Coordinates of C-alpha atoms in Angstrom, one line a residue:
M1 CA -110.0 -104.5 -26.4
L2 CA -106.6 -106.0 -26.3
G3 CA -106.5 -106.4 -22.5
L4 CA -103.1 -104.6 -22.2
D5 CA -104.2 -102.7 -19.1
N6 CA -102.2 -105.1 -16.9
P7 CA -98.4 -104.3 -16.7
I8 CA -97.7 -108.1 -16.7
H9 CA -99.3 -108.4 -20.2
I10 CA -97.1 -105.6 -21.5
L11 CA -94.0 -107.2 -20.0
F12 CA -94.9 -110.6 -21.4
L13 CA -95.3 -109.0 -24.9
L14 CA -91.9 -107.3 -24.6
V15 CA -90.2 -110.5 -23.6
L16 CA -91.9 -112.3 -26.5
L17 CA -90.7 -109.7 -29.0
L18 CA -87.2 -109.9 -27.6
L19 CA -87.2 -113.7 -28.0
V20 CA -88.6 -113.6 -31.6
F21 CA -86.6 -110.7 -33.1
G22 CA -83.5 -110.5 -30.9
A23 CA -81.9 -107.6 -29.2
K24 CA -80.0 -106.4 -32.3
R25 CA -83.1 -106.3 -34.5
L26 CA -85.5 -104.5 -32.1
P27 CA -83.9 -101.0 -32.5
E28 CA -84.0 -101.3 -36.3
L29 CA -87.7 -102.3 -36.1
G30 CA -88.5 -99.3 -33.8
R31 CA -86.6 -96.9 -36.1
S32 CA -88.3 -98.1 -39.2
L33 CA -91.7 -98.0 -37.6
G34 CA -91.1 -94.4 -36.4
T35 CA -89.9 -93.4 -39.9
G36 CA -93.0 -95.0 -41.5
L37 CA -95.4 -93.3 -39.0
R38 CA -93.6 -90.0 -39.6
G39 CA -94.0 -90.3 -43.3
F40 CA -97.6 -91.3 -43.0
K41 CA -98.3 -88.3 -40.8
E42 CA -96.5 -86.1 -43.2
T43 CA -98.5 -87.4 -46.1
L44 CA -101.8 -86.7 -44.3
S45 CA -100.7 -83.1 -43.3
G46 CA -98.9 -82.3 -46.5
D47 CA -95.8 -81.0 -44.7
T48 CA -92.6 -81.5 -46.7
G49 CA -90.1 -80.0 -44.2
A50 CA -90.0 -83.1 -42.0
T51 CA -88.9 -85.3 -44.9
E52 CA -86.0 -83.0 -45.8
L53 CA -84.8 -82.9 -42.2
L54 CA -85.2 -86.7 -41.9
Q55 CA -83.1 -87.2 -45.1
T56 CA -80.3 -85.0 -43.9
T57 CA -80.1 -86.8 -40.5
Q58 CA -80.2 -90.3 -42.0
D59 CA -77.4 -89.6 -44.5
G60 CA -74.9 -89.5 -41.6
P61 CA -71.6 -87.7 -41.7
T62 CA -70.1 -87.0 -45.1
P63 CA -66.9 -88.9 -45.8
V64 CA -63.7 -87.0 -45.7
Q65 CA -61.5 -87.3 -48.8
Q66 CA -57.8 -87.6 -48.4
A67 CA -55.7 -84.9 -49.9
Q68 CA -54.0 -86.0 -53.1
P69 CA -50.5 -84.7 -54.0
T70 CA -50.7 -82.0 -56.6
G71 CA -47.3 -82.5 -58.2
G72 CA -43.7 -81.9 -57.3
E73 CA -41.3 -84.7 -56.8
P74 CA -42.6 -88.2 -56.4
R75 CA -41.9 -89.9 -53.1
A76 CA -39.2 -92.5 -53.1

């Protein structure tokens, strides 16, 4: 048993993680851990719908291309 039944122990571990990894790195670690667990769960269950949804949300917004002039007089 880890002995994490006391809230002080959990608080101590959270502070230790914050000191070791820093505030900017912790969300990345949580996100990657969640993605890994989701993929592991998907592999065990054989469900492929979760991966497709995950890939579309991680791609982010599609870049907007600027309109190119199609002809006419060049700008001076």
